[in-house]
PDB file of C-alpha atoms and ligand atoms in Angstrom:
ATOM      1  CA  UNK A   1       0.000   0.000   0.000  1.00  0.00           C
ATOM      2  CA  UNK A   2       0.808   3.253  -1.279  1.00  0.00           C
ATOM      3  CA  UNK A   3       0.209   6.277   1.179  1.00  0.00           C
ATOM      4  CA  UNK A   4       1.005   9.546  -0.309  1.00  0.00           C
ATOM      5  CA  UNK A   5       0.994  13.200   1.989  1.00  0.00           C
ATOM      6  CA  UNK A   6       1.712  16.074   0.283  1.00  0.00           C
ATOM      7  CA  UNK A   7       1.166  19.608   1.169  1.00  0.00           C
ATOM      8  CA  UNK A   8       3.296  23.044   2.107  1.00  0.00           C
ATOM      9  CA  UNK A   9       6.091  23.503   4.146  1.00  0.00           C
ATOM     10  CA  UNK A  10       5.123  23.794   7.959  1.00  0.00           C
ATOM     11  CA  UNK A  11       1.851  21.646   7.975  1.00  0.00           C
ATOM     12  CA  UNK A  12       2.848  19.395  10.174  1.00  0.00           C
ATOM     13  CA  UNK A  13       3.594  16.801   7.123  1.00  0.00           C
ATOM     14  CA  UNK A  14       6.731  15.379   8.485  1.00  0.00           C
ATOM     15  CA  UNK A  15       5.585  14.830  12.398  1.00  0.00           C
ATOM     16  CA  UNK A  16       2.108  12.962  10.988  1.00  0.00           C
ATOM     17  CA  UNK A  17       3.784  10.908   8.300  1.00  0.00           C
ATOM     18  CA  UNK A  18       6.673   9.206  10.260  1.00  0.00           C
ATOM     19  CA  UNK A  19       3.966   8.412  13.072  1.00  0.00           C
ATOM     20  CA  UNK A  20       1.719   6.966  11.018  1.00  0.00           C
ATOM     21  CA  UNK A  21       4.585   5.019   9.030  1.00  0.00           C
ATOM     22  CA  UNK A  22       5.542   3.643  12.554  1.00  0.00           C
ATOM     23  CA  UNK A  23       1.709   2.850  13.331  1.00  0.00           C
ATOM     24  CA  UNK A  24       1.220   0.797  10.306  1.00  0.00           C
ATOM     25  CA  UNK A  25       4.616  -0.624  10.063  1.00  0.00           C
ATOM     26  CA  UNK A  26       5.449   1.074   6.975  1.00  0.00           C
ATOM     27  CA  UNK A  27       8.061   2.626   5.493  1.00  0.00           C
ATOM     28  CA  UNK A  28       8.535   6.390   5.823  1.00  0.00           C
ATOM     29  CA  UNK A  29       9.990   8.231   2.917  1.00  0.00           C
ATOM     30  CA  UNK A  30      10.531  12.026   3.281  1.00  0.00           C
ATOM     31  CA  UNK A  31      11.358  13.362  -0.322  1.00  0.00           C
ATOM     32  CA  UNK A  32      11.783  16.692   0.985  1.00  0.00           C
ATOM     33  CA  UNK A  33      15.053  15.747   2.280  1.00  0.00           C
ATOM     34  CA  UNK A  34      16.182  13.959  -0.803  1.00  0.00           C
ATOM     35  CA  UNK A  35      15.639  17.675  -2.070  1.00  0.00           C
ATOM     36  CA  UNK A  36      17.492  18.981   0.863  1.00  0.00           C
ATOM     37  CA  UNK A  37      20.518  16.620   0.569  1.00  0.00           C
ATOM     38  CA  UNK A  38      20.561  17.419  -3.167  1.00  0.00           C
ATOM     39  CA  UNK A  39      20.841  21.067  -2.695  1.00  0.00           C
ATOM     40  CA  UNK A  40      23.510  20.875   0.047  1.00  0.00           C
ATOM     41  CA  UNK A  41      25.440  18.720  -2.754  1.00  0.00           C
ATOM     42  CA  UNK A  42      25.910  21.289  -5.300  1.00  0.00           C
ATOM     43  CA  UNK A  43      26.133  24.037  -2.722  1.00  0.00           C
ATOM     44  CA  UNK A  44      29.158  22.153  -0.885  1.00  0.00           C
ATOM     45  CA  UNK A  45      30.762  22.199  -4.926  1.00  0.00           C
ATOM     46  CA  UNK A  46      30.140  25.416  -5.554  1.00  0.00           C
ATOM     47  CA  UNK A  47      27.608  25.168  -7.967  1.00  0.00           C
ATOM     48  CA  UNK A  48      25.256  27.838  -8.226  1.00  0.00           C
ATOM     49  CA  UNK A  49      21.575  26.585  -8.104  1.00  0.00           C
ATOM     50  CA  UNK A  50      19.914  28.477 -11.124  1.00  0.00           C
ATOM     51  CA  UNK A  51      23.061  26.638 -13.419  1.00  0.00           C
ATOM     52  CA  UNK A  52      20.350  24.173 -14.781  1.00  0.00           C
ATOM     53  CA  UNK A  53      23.280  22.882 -17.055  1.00  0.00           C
ATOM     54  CA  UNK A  54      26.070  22.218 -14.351  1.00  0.00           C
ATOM     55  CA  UNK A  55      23.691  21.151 -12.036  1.00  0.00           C
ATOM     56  CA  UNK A  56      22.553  18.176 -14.592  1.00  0.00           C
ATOM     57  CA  UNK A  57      25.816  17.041 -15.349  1.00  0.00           C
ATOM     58  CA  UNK A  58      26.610  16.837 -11.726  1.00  0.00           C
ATOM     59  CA  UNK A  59      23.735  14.773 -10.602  1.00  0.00           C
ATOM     60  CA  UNK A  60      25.937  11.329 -11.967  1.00  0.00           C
ATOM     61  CA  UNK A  61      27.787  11.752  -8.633  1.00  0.00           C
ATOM     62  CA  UNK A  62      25.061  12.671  -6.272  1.00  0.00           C
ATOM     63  CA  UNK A  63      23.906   9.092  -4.014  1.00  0.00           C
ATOM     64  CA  UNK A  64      21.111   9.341  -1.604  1.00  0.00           C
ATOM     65  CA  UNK A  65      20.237   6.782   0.768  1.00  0.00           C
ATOM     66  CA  UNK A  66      17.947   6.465   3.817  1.00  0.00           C
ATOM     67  CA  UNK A  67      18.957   4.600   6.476  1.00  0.00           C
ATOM     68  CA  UNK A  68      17.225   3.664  10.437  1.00  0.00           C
ATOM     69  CA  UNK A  69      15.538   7.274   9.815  1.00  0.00           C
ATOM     70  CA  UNK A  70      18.746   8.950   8.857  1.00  0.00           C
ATOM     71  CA  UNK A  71      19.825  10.661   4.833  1.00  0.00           C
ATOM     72  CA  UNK A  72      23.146   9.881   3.413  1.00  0.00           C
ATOM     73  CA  UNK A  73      24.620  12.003   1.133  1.00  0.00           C
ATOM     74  CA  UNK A  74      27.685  10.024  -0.764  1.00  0.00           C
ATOM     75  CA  UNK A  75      27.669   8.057   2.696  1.00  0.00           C
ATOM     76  CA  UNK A  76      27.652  10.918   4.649  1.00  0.00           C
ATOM     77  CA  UNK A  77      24.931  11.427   7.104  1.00  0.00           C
ATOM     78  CA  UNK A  78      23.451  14.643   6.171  1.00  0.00           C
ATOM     79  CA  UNK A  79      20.716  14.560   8.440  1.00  0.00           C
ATOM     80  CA  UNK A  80      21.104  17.699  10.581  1.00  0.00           C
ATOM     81  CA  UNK A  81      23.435  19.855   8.025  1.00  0.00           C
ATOM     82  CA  UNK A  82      20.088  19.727   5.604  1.00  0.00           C
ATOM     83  CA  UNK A  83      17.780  21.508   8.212  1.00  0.00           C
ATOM     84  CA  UNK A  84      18.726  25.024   8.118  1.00  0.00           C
ATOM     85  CA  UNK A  85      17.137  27.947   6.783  1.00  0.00           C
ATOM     86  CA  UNK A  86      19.660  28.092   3.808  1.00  0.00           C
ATOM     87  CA  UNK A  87      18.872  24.786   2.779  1.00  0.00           C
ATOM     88  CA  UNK A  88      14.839  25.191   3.108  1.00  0.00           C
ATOM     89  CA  UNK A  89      15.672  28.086   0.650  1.00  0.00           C
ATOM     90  CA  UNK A  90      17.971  26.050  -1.465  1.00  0.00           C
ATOM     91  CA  UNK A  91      15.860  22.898  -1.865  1.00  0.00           C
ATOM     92  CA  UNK A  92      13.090  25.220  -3.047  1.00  0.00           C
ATOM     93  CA  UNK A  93      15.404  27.067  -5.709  1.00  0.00           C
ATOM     94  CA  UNK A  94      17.071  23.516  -6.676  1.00  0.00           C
ATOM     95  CA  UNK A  95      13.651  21.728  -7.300  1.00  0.00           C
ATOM     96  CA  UNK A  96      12.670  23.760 -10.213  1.00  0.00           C
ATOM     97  CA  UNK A  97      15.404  21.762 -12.079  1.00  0.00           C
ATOM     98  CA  UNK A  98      13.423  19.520 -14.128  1.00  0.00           C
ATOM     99  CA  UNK A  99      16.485  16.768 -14.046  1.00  0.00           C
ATOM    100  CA  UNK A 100      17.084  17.062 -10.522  1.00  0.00           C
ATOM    101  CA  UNK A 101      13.063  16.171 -10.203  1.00  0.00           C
ATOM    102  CA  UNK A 102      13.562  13.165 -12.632  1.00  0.00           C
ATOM    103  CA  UNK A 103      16.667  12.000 -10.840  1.00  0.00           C
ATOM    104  CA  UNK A 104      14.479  12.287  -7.406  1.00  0.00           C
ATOM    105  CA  UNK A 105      11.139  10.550  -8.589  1.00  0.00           C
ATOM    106  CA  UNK A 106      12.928   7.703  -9.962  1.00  0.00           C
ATOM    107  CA  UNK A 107      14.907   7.095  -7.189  1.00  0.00           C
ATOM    108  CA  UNK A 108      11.464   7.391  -5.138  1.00  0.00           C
ATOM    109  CA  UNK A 109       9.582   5.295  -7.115  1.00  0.00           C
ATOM    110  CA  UNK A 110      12.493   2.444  -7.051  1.00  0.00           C
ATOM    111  CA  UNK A 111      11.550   2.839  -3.051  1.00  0.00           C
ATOM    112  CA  UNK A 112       7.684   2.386  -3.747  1.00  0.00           C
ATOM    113  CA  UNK A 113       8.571  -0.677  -5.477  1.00  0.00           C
ATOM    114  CA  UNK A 114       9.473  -2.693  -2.633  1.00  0.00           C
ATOM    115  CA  UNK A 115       7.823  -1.268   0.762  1.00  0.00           C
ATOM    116  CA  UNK A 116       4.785  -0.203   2.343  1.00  0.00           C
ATOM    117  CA  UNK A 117       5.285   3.401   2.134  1.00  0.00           C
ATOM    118  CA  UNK A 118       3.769   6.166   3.995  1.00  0.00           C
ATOM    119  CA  UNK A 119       5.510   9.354   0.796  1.00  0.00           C
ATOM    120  CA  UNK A 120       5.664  12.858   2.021  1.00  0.00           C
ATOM    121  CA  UNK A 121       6.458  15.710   0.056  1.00  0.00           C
ATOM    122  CA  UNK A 122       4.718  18.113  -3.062  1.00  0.00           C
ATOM    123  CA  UNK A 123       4.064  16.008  -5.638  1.00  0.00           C
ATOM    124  CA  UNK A 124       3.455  12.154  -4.417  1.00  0.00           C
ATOM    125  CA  UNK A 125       0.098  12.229  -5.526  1.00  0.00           C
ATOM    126  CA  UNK A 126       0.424  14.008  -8.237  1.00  0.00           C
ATOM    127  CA  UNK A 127       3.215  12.971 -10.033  1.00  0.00           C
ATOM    128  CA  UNK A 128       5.534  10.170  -8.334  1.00  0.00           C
ATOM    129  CA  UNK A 129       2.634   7.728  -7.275  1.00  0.00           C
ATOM    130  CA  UNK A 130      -0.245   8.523  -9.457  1.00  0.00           C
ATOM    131  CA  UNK A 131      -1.278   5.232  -8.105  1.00  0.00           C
ATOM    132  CA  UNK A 132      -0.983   5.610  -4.313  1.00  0.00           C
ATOM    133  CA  UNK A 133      -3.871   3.503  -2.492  1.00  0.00           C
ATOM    134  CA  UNK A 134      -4.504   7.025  -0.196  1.00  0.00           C
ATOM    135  CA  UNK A 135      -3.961  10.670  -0.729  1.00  0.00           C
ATOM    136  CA  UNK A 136      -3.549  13.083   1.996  1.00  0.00           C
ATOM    137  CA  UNK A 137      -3.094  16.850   1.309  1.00  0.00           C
ATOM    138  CA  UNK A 138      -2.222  18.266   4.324  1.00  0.00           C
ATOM    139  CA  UNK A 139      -2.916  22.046   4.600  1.00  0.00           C
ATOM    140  CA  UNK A 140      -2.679  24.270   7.537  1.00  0.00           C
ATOM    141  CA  UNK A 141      -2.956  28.868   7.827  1.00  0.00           C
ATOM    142  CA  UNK A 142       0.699  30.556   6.970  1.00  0.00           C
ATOM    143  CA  UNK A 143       0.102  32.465  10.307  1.00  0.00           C
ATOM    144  CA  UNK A 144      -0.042  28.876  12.235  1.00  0.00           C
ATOM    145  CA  UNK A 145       2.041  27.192  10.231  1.00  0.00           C
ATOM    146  CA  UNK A 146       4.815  29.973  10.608  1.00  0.00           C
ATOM    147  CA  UNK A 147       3.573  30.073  15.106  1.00  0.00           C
ATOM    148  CA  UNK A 148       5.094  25.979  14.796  1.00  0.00           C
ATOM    149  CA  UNK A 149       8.031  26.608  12.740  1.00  0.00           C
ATOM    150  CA  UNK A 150       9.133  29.827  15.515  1.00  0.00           C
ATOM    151  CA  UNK A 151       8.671  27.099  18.176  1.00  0.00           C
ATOM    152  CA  UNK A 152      10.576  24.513  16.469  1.00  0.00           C
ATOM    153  CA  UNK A 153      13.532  26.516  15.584  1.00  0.00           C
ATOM    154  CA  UNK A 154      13.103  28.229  19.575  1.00  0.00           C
ATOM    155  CA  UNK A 155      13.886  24.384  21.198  1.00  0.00           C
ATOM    156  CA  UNK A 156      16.816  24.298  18.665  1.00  0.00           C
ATOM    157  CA  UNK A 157      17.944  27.846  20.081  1.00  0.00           C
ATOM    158  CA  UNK A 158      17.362  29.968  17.076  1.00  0.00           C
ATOM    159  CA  UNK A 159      15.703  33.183  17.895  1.00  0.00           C
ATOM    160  CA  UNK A 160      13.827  34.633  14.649  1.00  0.00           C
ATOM    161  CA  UNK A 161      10.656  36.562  14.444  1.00  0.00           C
ATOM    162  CA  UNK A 162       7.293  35.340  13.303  1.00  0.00           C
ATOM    163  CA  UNK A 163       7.323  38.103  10.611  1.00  0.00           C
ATOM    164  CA  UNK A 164      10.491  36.857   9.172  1.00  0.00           C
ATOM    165  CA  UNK A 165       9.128  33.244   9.223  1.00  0.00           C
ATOM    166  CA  UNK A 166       6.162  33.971   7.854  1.00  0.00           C
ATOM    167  CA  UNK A 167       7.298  35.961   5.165  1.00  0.00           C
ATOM    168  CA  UNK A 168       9.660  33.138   4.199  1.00  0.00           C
ATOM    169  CA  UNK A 169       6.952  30.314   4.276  1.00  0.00           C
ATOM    170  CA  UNK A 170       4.541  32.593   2.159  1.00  0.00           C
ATOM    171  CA  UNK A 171       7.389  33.119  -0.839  1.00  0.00           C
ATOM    172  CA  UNK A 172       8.178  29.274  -0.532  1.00  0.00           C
ATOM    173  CA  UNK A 173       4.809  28.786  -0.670  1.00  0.00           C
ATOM    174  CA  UNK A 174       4.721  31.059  -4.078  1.00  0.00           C
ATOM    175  CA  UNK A 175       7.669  29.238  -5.128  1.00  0.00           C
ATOM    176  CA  UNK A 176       6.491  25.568  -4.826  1.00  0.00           C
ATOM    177  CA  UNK A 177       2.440  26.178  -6.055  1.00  0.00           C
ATOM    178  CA  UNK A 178       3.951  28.493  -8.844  1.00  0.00           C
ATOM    179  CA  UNK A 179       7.160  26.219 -10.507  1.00  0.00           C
ATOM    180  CA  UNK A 180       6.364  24.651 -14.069  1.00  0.00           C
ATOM    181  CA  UNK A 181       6.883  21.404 -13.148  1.00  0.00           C
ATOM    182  CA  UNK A 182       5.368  19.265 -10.487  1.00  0.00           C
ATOM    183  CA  UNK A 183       3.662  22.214  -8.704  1.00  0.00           C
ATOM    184  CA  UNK A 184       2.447  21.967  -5.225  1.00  0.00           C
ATOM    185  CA  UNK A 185      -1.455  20.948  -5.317  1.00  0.00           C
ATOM    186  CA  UNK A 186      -3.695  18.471  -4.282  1.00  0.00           C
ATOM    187  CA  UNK A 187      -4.271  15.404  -6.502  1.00  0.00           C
ATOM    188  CA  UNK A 188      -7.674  15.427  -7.698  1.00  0.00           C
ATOM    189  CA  UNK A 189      -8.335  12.338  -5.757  1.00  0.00           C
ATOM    190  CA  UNK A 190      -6.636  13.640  -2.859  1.00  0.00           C
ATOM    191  CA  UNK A 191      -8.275  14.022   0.121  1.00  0.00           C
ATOM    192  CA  UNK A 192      -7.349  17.401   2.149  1.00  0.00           C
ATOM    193  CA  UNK A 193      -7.392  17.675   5.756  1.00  0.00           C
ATOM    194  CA  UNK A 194      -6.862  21.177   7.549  1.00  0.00           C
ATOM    195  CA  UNK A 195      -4.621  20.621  10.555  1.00  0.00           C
ATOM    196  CA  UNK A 196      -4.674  24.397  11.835  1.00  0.00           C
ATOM    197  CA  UNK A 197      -7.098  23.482  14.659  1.00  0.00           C
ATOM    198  CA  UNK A 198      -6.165  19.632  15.016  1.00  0.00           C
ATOM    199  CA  UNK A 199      -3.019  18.222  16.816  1.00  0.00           C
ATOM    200  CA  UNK A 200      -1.344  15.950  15.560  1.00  0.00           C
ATOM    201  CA  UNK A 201      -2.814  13.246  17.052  1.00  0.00           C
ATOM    202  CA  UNK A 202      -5.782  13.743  15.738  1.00  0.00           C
ATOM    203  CA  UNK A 203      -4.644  14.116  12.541  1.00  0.00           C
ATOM    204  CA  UNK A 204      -2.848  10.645  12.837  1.00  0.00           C
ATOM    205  CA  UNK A 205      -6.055   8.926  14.020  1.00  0.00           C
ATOM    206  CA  UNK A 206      -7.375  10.313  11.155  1.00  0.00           C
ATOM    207  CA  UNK A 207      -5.243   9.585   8.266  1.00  0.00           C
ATOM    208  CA  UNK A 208      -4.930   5.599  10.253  1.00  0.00           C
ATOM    209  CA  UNK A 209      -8.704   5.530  10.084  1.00  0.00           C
ATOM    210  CA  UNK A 210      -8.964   6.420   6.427  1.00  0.00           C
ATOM    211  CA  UNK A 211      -6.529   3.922   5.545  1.00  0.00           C
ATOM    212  CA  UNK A 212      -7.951   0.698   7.711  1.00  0.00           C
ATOM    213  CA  UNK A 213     -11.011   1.108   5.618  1.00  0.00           C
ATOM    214  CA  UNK A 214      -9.238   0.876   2.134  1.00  0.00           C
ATOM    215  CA  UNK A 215      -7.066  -2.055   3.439  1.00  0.00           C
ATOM    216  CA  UNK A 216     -10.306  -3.697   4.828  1.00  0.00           C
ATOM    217  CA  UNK A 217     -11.815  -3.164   0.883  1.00  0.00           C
ATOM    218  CA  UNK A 218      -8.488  -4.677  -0.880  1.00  0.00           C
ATOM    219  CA  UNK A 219      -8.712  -7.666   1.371  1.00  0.00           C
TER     220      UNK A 219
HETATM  221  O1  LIG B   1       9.302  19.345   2.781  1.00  0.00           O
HETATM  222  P1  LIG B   1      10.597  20.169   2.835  1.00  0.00           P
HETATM  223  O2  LIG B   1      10.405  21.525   3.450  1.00  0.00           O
HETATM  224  O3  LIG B   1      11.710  19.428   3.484  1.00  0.00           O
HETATM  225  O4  LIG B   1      10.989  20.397   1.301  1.00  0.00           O
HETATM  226  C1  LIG B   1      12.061  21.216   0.925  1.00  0.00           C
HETATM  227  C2  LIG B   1      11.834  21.731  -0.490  1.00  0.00           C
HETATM  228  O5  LIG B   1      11.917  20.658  -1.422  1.00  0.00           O
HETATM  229  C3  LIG B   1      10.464  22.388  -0.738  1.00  0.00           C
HETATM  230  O6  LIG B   1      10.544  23.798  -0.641  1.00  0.00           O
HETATM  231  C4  LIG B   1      10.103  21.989  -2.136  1.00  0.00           C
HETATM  232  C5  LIG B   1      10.956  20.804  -2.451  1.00  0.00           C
HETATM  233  N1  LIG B   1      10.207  19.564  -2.588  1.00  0.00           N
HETATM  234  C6  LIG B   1       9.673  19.282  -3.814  1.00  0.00           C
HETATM  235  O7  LIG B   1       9.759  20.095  -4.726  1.00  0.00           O
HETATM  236  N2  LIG B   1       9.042  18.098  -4.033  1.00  0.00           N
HETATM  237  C7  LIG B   1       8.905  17.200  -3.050  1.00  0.00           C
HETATM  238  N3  LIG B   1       8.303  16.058  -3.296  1.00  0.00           N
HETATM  239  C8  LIG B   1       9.430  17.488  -1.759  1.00  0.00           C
HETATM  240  C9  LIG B   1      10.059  18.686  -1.552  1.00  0.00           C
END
């Protein structure tokens, strides 16, 4: 089974996903990192990210791999150089790139071959698993989505102001729903559930409930 939650940055994607990957025993994949790690790549060469050109001939030596919850980048883990606010900019500028997106949904479909997968990202149901047995669009207000992204970065001891972060998630937010390719939007077929006034708990108990009555119709 194919579970596929897509949505903007700060909805809580990440937090629901791997928790309901863990409830149902599935696998977790979290493309936005794949992004991340790609991003931090050309970055650490020196490769500026609108060089479509350089950027394509580089991707030969970029190797991503997920492993116990951790990203490797060419074997390195990459896990907690990937979240900063560079990168969230980065990974947003690099995944206009049409062959960085073809690199990145083959990769992730080669995942959704073999495992249960709870996919999170902007374009699961859309584009990478047309298929998936259960679409989630996760969606939550800039202002709250920008009040848990201050509180997030707070515990990790940066101080930044809510204007600043909510200016930033409303231009990624123009970014991702605006690029050519593989725009940020609900599948048709998605379902979308509003998490500003739901923890995410609830939303969990939600998205588990939705999928124990499609696995009860396959059976
Ligand atoms: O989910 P995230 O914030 O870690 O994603 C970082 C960036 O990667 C996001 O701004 C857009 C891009 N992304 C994408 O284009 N397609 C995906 N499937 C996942 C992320």
């Amino acid at each position: 089974m194919i579970i596929t939650i897509d949505g903007p940055a700060g909805a809580g994607k990440s937090t629901v996903s791997r928790e309901v990957a863990k409830r149902l025993g599935f696998l977790y994949l979290d493309t936005g990192a794949m992004y991340r790690a790609c991003a931090l790549f050309m970055l650490q060469k020196g490769i500026p990210l609108d060089n479509e050109e350089l950027i394509s001939s580089h991707l030969k030596d970029l190797n991503i791999k997920f492993k116990n919850g951790r990203i490797f980048l060419n074997g390195e883990d990459v896990s907690d150089k990937i979240r900063t606010p560079e990168i969230d900019l980065a990974a947003s500028d690099i995944s206009r790139i049409p062959s960085v997106r073809k690199k990145l949904t083959s990769i992730q479909r080669s995942i959704g071959e073999n495992s249960d997968l709870v996919a999170e990202g902007r374009d699961m149901g859309t584009v990478v698993f047309p298929n998936a047995d259960l679409k989630l669009f996760l969606t939550a207000s800039p202002e709250e989505r920008a009040k848990r992204r201050k509180k997030e970065l707070y515990k990790k001891g940066d101080i930044i102001s809510l204007d600043i972060i909510l200016h930033q998630i409303k231009k990624r937010d123009k970014a991702d729903t605006e690029r050519a390719i593989a725009p940020l939007k609900p599948a048709e077929d998605s379902i979308t559930l509003d998490s500003s006034n739901l923890s995410a708990e609830e939303v969990v108990k939600e998205i588990i409930k939705f999928a124990n009555s499609i696995d009860r119709r396959k059976r």
